[in-house]
PDB file of C-alpha atoms in Angstrom:
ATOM      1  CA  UNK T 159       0.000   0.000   0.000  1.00  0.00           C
ATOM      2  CA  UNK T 160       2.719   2.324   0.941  1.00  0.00           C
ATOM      3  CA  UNK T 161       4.572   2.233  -2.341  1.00  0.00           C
ATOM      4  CA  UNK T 162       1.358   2.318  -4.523  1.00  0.00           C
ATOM      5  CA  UNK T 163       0.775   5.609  -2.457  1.00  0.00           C
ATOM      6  CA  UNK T 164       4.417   6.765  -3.223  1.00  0.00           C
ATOM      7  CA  UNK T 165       3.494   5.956  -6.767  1.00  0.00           C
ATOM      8  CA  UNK T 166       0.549   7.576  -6.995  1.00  0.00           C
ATOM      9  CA  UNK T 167       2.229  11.015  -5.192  1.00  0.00           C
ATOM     10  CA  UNK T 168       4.926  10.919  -8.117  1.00  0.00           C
ATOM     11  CA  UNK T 169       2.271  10.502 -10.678  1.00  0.00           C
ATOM     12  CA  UNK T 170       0.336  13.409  -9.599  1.00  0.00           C
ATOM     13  CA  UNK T 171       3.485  15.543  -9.523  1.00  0.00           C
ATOM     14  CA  UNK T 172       4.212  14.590 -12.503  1.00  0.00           C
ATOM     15  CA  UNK T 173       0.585  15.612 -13.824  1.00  0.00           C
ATOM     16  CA  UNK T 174       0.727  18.724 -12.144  1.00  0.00           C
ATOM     17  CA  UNK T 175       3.943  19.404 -13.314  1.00  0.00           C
ATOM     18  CA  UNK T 176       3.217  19.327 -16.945  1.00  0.00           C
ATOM     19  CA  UNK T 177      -0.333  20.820 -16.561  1.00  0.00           C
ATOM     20  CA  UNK T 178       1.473  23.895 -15.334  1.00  0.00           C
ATOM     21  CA  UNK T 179       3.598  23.769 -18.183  1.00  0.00           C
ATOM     22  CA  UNK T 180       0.283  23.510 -20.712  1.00  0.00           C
ATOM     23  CA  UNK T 181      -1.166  26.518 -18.689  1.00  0.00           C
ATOM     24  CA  UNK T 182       1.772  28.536 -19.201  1.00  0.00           C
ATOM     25  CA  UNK T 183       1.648  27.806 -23.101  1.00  0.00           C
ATOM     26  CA  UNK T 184      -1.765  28.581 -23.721  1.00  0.00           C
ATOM     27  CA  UNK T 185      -0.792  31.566 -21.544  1.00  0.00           C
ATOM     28  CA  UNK T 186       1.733  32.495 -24.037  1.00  0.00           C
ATOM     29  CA  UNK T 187      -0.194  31.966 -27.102  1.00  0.00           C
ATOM     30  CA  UNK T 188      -3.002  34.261 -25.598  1.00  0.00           C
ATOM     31  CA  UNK T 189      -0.621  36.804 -24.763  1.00  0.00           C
ATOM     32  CA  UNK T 190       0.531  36.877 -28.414  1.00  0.00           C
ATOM     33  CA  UNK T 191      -2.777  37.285 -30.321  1.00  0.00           C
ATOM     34  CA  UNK T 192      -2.248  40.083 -31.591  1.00  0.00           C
ATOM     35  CA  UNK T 193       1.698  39.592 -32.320  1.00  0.00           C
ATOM     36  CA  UNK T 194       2.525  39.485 -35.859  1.00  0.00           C
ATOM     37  CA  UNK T 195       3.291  36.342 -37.239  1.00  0.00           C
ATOM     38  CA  UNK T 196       3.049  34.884 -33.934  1.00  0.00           C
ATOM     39  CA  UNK T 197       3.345  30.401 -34.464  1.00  0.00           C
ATOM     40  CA  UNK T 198       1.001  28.991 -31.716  1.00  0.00           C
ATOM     41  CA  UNK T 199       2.714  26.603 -29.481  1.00  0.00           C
ATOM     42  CA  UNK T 200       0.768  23.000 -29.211  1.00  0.00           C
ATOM     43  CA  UNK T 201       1.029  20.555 -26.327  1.00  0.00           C
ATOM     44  CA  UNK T 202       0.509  16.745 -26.081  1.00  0.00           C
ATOM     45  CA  UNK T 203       0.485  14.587 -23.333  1.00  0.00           C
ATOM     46  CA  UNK T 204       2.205  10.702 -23.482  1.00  0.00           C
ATOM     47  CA  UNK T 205       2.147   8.155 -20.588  1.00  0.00           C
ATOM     48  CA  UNK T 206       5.276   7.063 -19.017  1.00  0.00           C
ATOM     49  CA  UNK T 207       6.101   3.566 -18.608  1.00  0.00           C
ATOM     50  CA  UNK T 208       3.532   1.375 -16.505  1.00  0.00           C
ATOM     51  CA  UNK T 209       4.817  -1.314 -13.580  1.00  0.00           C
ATOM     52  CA  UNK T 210       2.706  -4.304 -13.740  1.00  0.00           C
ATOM     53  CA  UNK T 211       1.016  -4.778 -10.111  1.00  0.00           C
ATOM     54  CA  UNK T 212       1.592  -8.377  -8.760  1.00  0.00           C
ATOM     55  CA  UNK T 213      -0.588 -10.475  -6.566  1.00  0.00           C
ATOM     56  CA  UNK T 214       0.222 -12.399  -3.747  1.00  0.00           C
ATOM     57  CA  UNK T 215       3.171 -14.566  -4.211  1.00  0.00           C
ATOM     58  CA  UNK T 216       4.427 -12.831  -7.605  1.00  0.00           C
ATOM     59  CA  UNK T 217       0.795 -14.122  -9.267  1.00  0.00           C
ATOM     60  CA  UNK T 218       0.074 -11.920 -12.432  1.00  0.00           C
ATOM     61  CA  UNK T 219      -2.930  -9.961 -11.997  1.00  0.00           C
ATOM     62  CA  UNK T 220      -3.251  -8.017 -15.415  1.00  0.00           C
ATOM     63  CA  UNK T 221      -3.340  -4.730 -13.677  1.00  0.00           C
ATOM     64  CA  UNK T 222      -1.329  -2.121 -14.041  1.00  0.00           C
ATOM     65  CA  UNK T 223       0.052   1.392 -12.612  1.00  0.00           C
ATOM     66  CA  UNK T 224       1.150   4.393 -14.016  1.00  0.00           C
ATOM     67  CA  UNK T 225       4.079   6.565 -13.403  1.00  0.00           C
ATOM     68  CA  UNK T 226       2.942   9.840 -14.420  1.00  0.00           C
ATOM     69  CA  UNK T 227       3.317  11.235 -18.019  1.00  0.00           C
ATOM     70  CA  UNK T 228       5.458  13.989 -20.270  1.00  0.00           C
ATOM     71  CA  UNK T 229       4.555  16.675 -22.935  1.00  0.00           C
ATOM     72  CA  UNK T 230       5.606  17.289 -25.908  1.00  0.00           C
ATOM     73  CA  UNK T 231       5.277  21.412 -27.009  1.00  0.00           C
ATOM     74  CA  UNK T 232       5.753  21.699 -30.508  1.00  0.00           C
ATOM     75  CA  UNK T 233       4.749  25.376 -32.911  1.00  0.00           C
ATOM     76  CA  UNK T 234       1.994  25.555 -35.348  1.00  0.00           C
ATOM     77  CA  UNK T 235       3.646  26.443 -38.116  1.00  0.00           C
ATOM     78  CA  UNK T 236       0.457  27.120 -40.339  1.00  0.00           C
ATOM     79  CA  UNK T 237       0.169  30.466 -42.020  1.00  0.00           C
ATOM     80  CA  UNK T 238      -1.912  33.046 -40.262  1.00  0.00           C
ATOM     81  CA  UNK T 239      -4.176  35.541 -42.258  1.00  0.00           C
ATOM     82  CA  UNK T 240      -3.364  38.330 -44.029  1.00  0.00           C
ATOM     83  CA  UNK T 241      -3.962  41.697 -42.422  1.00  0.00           C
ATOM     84  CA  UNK T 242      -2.701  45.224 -43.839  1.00  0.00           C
ATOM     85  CA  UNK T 243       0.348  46.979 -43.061  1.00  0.00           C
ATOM     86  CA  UNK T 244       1.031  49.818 -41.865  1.00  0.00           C
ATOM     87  CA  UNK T 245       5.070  50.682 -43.628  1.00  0.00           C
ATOM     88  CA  UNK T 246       5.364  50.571 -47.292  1.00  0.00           C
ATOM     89  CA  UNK T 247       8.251  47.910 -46.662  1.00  0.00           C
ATOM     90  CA  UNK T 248       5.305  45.837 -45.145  1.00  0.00           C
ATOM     91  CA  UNK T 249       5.727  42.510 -46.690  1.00  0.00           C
ATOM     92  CA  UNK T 250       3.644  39.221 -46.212  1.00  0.00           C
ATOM     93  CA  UNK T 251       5.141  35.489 -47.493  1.00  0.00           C
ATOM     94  CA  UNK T 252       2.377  33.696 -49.355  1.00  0.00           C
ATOM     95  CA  UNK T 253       3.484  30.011 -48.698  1.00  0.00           C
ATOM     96  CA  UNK T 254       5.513  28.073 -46.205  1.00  0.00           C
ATOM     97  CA  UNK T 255       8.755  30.327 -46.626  1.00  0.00           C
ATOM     98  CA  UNK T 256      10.628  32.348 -43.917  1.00  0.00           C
ATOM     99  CA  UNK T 257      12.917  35.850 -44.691  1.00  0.00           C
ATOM    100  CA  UNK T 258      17.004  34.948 -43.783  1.00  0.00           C
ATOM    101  CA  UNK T 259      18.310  38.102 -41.257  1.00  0.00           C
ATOM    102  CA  UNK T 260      21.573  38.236 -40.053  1.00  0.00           C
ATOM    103  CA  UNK T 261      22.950  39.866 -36.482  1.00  0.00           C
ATOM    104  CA  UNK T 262      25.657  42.071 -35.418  1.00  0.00           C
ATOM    105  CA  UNK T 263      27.131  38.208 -34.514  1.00  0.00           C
ATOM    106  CA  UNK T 264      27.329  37.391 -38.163  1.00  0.00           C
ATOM    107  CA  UNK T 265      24.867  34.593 -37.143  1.00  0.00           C
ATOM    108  CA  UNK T 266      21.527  33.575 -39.883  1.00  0.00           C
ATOM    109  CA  UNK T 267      17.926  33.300 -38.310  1.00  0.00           C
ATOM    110  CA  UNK T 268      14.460  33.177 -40.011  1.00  0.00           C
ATOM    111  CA  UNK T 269      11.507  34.992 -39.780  1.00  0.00           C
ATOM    112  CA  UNK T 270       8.097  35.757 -41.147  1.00  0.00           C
ATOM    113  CA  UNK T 271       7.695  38.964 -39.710  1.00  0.00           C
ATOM    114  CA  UNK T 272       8.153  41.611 -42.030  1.00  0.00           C
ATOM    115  CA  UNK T 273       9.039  44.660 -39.577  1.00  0.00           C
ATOM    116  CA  UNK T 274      11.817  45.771 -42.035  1.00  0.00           C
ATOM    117  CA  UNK T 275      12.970  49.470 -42.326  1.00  0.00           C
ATOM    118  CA  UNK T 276      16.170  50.977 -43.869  1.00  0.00           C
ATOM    119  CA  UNK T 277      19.097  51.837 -42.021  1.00  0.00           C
ATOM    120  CA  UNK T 278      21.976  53.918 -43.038  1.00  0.00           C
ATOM    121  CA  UNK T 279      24.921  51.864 -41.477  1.00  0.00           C
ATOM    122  CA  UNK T 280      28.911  53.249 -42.732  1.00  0.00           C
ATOM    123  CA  UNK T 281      27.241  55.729 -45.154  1.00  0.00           C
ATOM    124  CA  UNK T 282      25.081  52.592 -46.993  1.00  0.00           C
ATOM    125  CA  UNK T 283      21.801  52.101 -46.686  1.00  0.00           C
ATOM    126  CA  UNK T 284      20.699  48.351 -45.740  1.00  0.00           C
ATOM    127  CA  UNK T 285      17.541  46.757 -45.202  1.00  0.00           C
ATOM    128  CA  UNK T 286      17.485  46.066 -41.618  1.00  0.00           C
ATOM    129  CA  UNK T 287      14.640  44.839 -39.607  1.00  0.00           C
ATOM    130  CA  UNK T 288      13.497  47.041 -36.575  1.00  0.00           C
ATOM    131  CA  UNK T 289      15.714  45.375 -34.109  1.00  0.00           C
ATOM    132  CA  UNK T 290      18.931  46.023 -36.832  1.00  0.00           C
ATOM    133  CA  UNK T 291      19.339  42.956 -38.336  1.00  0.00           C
ATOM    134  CA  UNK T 292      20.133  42.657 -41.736  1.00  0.00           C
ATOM    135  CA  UNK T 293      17.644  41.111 -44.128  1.00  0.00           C
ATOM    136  CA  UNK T 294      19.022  38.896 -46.876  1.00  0.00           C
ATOM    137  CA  UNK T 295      18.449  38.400 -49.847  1.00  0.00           C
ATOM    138  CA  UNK T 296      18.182  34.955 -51.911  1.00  0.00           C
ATOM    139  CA  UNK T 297      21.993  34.528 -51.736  1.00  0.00           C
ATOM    140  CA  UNK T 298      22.474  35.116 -48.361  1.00  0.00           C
ATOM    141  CA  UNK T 299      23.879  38.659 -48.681  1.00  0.00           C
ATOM    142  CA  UNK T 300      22.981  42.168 -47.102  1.00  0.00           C
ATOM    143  CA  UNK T 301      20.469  44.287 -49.215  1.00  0.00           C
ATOM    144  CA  UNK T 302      21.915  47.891 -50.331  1.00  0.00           C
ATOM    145  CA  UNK T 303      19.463  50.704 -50.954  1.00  0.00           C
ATOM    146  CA  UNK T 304      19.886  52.503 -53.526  1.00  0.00           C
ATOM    147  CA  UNK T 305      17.006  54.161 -54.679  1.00  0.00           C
ATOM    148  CA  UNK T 306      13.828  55.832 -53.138  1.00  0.00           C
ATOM    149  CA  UNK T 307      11.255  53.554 -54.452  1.00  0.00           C
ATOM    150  CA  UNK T 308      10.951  50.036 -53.571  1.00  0.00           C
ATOM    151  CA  UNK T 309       9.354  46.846 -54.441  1.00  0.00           C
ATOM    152  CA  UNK T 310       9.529  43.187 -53.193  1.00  0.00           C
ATOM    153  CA  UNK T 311       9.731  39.829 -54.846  1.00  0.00           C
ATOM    154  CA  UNK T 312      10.268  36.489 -53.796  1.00  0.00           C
ATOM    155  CA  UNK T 313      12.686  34.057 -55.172  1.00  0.00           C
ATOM    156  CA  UNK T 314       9.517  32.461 -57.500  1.00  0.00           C
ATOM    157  CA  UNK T 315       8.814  35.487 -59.438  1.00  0.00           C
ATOM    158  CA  UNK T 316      10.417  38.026 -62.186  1.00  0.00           C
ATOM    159  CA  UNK T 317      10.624  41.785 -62.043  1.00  0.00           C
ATOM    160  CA  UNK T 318      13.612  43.653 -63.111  1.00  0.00           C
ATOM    161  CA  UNK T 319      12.847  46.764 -60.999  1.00  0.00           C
ATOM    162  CA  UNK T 320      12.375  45.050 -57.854  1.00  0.00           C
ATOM    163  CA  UNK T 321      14.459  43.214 -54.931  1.00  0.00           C
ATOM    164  CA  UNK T 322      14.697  39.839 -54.642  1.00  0.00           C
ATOM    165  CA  UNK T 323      14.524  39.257 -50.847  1.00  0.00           C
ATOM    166  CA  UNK T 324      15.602  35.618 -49.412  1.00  0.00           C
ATOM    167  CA  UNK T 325      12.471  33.048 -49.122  1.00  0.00           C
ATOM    168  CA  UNK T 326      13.604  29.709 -47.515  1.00  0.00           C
ATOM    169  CA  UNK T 327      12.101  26.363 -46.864  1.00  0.00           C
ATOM    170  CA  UNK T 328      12.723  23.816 -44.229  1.00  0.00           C
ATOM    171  CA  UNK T 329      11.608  20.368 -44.817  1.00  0.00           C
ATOM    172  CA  UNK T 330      10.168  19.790 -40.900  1.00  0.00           C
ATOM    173  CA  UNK T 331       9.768  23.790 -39.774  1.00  0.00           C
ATOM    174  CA  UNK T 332       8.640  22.891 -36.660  1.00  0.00           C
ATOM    175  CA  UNK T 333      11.977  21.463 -35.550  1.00  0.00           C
ATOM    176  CA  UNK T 334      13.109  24.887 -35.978  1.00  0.00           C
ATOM    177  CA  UNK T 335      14.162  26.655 -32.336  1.00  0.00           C
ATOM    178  CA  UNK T 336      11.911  29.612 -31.501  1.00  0.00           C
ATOM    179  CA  UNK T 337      14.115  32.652 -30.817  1.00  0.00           C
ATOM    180  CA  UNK T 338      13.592  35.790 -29.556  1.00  0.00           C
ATOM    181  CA  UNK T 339      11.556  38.725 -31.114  1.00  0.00           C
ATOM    182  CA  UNK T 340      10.044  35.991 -33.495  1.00  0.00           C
ATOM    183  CA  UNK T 341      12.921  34.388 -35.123  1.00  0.00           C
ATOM    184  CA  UNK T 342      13.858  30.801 -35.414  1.00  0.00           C
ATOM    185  CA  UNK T 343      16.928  28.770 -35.787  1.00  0.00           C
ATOM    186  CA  UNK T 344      18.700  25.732 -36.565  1.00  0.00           C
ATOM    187  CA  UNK T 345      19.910  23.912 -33.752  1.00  0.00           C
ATOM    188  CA  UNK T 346      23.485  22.255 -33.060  1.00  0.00           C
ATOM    189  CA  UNK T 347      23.768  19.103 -34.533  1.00  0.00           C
ATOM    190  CA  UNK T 348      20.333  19.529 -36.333  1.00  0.00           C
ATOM    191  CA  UNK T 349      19.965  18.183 -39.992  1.00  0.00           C
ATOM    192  CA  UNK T 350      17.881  21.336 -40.963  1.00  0.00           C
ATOM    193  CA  UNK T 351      19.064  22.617 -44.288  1.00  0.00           C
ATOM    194  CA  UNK T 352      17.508  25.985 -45.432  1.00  0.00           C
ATOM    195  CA  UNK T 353      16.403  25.863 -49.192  1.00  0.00           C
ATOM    196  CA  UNK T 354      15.658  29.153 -51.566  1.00  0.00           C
ATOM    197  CA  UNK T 355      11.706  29.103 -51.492  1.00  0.00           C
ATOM    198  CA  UNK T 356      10.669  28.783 -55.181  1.00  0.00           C
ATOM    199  CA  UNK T 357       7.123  28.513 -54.293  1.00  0.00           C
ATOM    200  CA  UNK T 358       6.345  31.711 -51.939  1.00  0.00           C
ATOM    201  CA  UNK T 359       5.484  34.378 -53.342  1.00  0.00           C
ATOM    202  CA  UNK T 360       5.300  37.826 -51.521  1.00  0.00           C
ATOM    203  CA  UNK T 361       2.093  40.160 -50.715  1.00  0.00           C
ATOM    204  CA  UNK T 362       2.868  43.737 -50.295  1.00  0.00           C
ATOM    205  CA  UNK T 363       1.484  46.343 -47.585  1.00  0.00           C
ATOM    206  CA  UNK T 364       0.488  43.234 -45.837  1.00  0.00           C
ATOM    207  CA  UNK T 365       1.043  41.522 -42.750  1.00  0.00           C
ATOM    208  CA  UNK T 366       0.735  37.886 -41.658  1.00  0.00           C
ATOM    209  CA  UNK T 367      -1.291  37.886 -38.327  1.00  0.00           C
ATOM    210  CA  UNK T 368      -0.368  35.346 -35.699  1.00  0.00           C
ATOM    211  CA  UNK T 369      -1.928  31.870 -35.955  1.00  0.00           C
ATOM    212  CA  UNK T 370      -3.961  31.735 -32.637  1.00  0.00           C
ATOM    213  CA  UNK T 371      -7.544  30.710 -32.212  1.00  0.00           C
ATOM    214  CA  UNK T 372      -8.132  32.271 -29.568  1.00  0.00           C
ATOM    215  CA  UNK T 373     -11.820  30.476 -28.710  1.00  0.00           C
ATOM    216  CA  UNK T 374      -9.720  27.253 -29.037  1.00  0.00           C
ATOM    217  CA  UNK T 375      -6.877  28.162 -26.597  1.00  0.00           C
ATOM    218  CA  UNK T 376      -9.908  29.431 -23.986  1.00  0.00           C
ATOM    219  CA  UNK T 377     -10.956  25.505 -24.196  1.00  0.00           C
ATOM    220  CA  UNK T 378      -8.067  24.225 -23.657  1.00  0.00           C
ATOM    221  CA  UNK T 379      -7.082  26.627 -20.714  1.00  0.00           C
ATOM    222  CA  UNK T 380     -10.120  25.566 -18.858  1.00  0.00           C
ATOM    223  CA  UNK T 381      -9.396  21.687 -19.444  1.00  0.00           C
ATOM    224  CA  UNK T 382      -6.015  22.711 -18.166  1.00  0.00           C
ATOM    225  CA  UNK T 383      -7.496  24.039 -15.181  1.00  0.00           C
ATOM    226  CA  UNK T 384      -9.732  20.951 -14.224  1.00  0.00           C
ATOM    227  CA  UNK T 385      -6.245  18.987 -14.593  1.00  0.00           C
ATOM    228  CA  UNK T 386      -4.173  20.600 -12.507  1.00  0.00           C
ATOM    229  CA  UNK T 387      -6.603  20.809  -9.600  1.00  0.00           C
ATOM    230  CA  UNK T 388      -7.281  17.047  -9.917  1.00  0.00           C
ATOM    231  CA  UNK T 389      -3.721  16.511  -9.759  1.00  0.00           C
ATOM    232  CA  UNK T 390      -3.257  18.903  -6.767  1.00  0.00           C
ATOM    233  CA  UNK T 391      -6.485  17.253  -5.283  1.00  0.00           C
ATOM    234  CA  UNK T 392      -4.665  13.732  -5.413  1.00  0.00           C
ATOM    235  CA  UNK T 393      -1.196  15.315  -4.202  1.00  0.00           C
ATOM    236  CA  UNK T 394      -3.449  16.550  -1.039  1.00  0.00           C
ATOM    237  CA  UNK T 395      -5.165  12.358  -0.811  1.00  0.00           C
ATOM    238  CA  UNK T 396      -1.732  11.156  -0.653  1.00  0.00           C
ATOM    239  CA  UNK T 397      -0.357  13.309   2.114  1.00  0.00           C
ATOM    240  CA  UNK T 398      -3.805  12.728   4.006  1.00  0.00           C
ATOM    241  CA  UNK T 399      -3.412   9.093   3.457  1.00  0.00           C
ATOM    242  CA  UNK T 400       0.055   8.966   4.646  1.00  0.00           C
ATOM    243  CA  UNK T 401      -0.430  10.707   7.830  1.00  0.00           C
ATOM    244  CA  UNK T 402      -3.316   8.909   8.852  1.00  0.00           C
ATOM    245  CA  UNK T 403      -1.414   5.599   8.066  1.00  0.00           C
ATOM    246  CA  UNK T 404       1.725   7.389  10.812  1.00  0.00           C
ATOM    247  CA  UNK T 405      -0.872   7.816  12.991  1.00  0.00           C
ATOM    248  CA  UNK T 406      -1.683   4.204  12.774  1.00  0.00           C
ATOM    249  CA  UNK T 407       1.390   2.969  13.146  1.00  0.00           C
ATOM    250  CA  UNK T 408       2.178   5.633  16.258  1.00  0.00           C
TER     251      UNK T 408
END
């Protein structure tokens, strides 16, 4: 009795545990409704192993006990709608594709957002985003400025008078690492390889709006809920349990 009562303790700390985690998720996906380009984070629950409960002598009953469970938190990668801009260097990707930027550390990340503006950096004018990173184009270089009027195209389509910014493609986007102010990146040791987007194509003086359903994450915040106090109910049956089995035994 006393281990199942151990067991049960560790599976409810376990539960509550990664319940917290889910409320702090749909949390964060709430918080960033409004956040352009914002990728939803999903979580899923799997069981841990289960111990097979024996009988007297060692006799196989067919029951078994848990051990808690894990989550898995992955992003929603799908597209979000389109909404209108506000900056005439407002730029939406049509498709699956992400824009290349690169920091003051030389280092690549990828974005959808579209916050670009120019910045006059050594006398040349790059296009930067808002937080100063450079935005690439298809070959992985920094964009010069060089005249007053300007016009976006993705890698897929043809027009002589306008830049070519960088599309790219992952094959499994969603093992991408979410980054700060909405950029992703390849991890070490990842087998992510970042191909030129021939299928994108670009929507100007539009925005992408962030992928969350907001009815949807309401749902799931109030399953959340009934989970972690059912877990923190149990938690509280287990200490009760174990005290009045000290007093027993005192």
């Amino acid at each position: 009795m006393f281990i199942n009562m151990i067991n049960a303790f560790y599976s409810a700390k376990s539960g509550s545990k990664n319940y917290q985690t889910y409320l702090d998720a749909i949390g964060n996906n709430i918080a960033n409704v409004n956040t352009a380009s914002f990728k939803a984070q999903n979580v899923s629950f799997t069981d841990l192993l289960y111990t097979n409960i024996e009988g007297p002598d060692g006799a196989e009953q067919n029951l078994q006990t848990g051990n808690g469970s894990r989550i898995l938190i992955t992003r929603d990668m799908s597209q979000g709608t389109s909404i209108n801009g506000s900056s005439g260097l407002d730029v939406m990707i049509k498709g699956d594709g992400f824009f290349a930027l690169q920091g003051e550390d030389g280092n690549i990340s990828y974005s959808r957002i579209s916050n670009f503006t120019i910045s006059d950096i050594g006398g040349t004018k790059y296009l930067t985003n808002k937080n100063g990173d450079y935005v690439l184009n298809e070959n992985l270089e920094k964009i010069e400025i060089t005249s007053g009027e300007i016009a976006f195209i993705a890698p897929s389509e043809v027009n002589n008078n306008a830049i070519t910014l960088g599309v790219f493609r992952f094959d499994n986007p969603e093992e991408l690492v979410a980054l700060s102010d909405g950029k992703f990146g390849i991890s070490a040791g990842s087998t992510l390889t970042a191909k030129l987007d021939t299928e994108s194509s670009l929507l100007m003086n539009m925005i992408e709006s962030s992928n969350v359903d907001l009815a949807s994450e309401m749902a799931k915040m109030i399953i959340a809920q009934r989970g972690f106090q059912v877990n923190a109910k149990m938690i509280q049956t287990v200490d009760e349990m174990e005290q009045y089995a000290n007093n027993l035994r005192n």
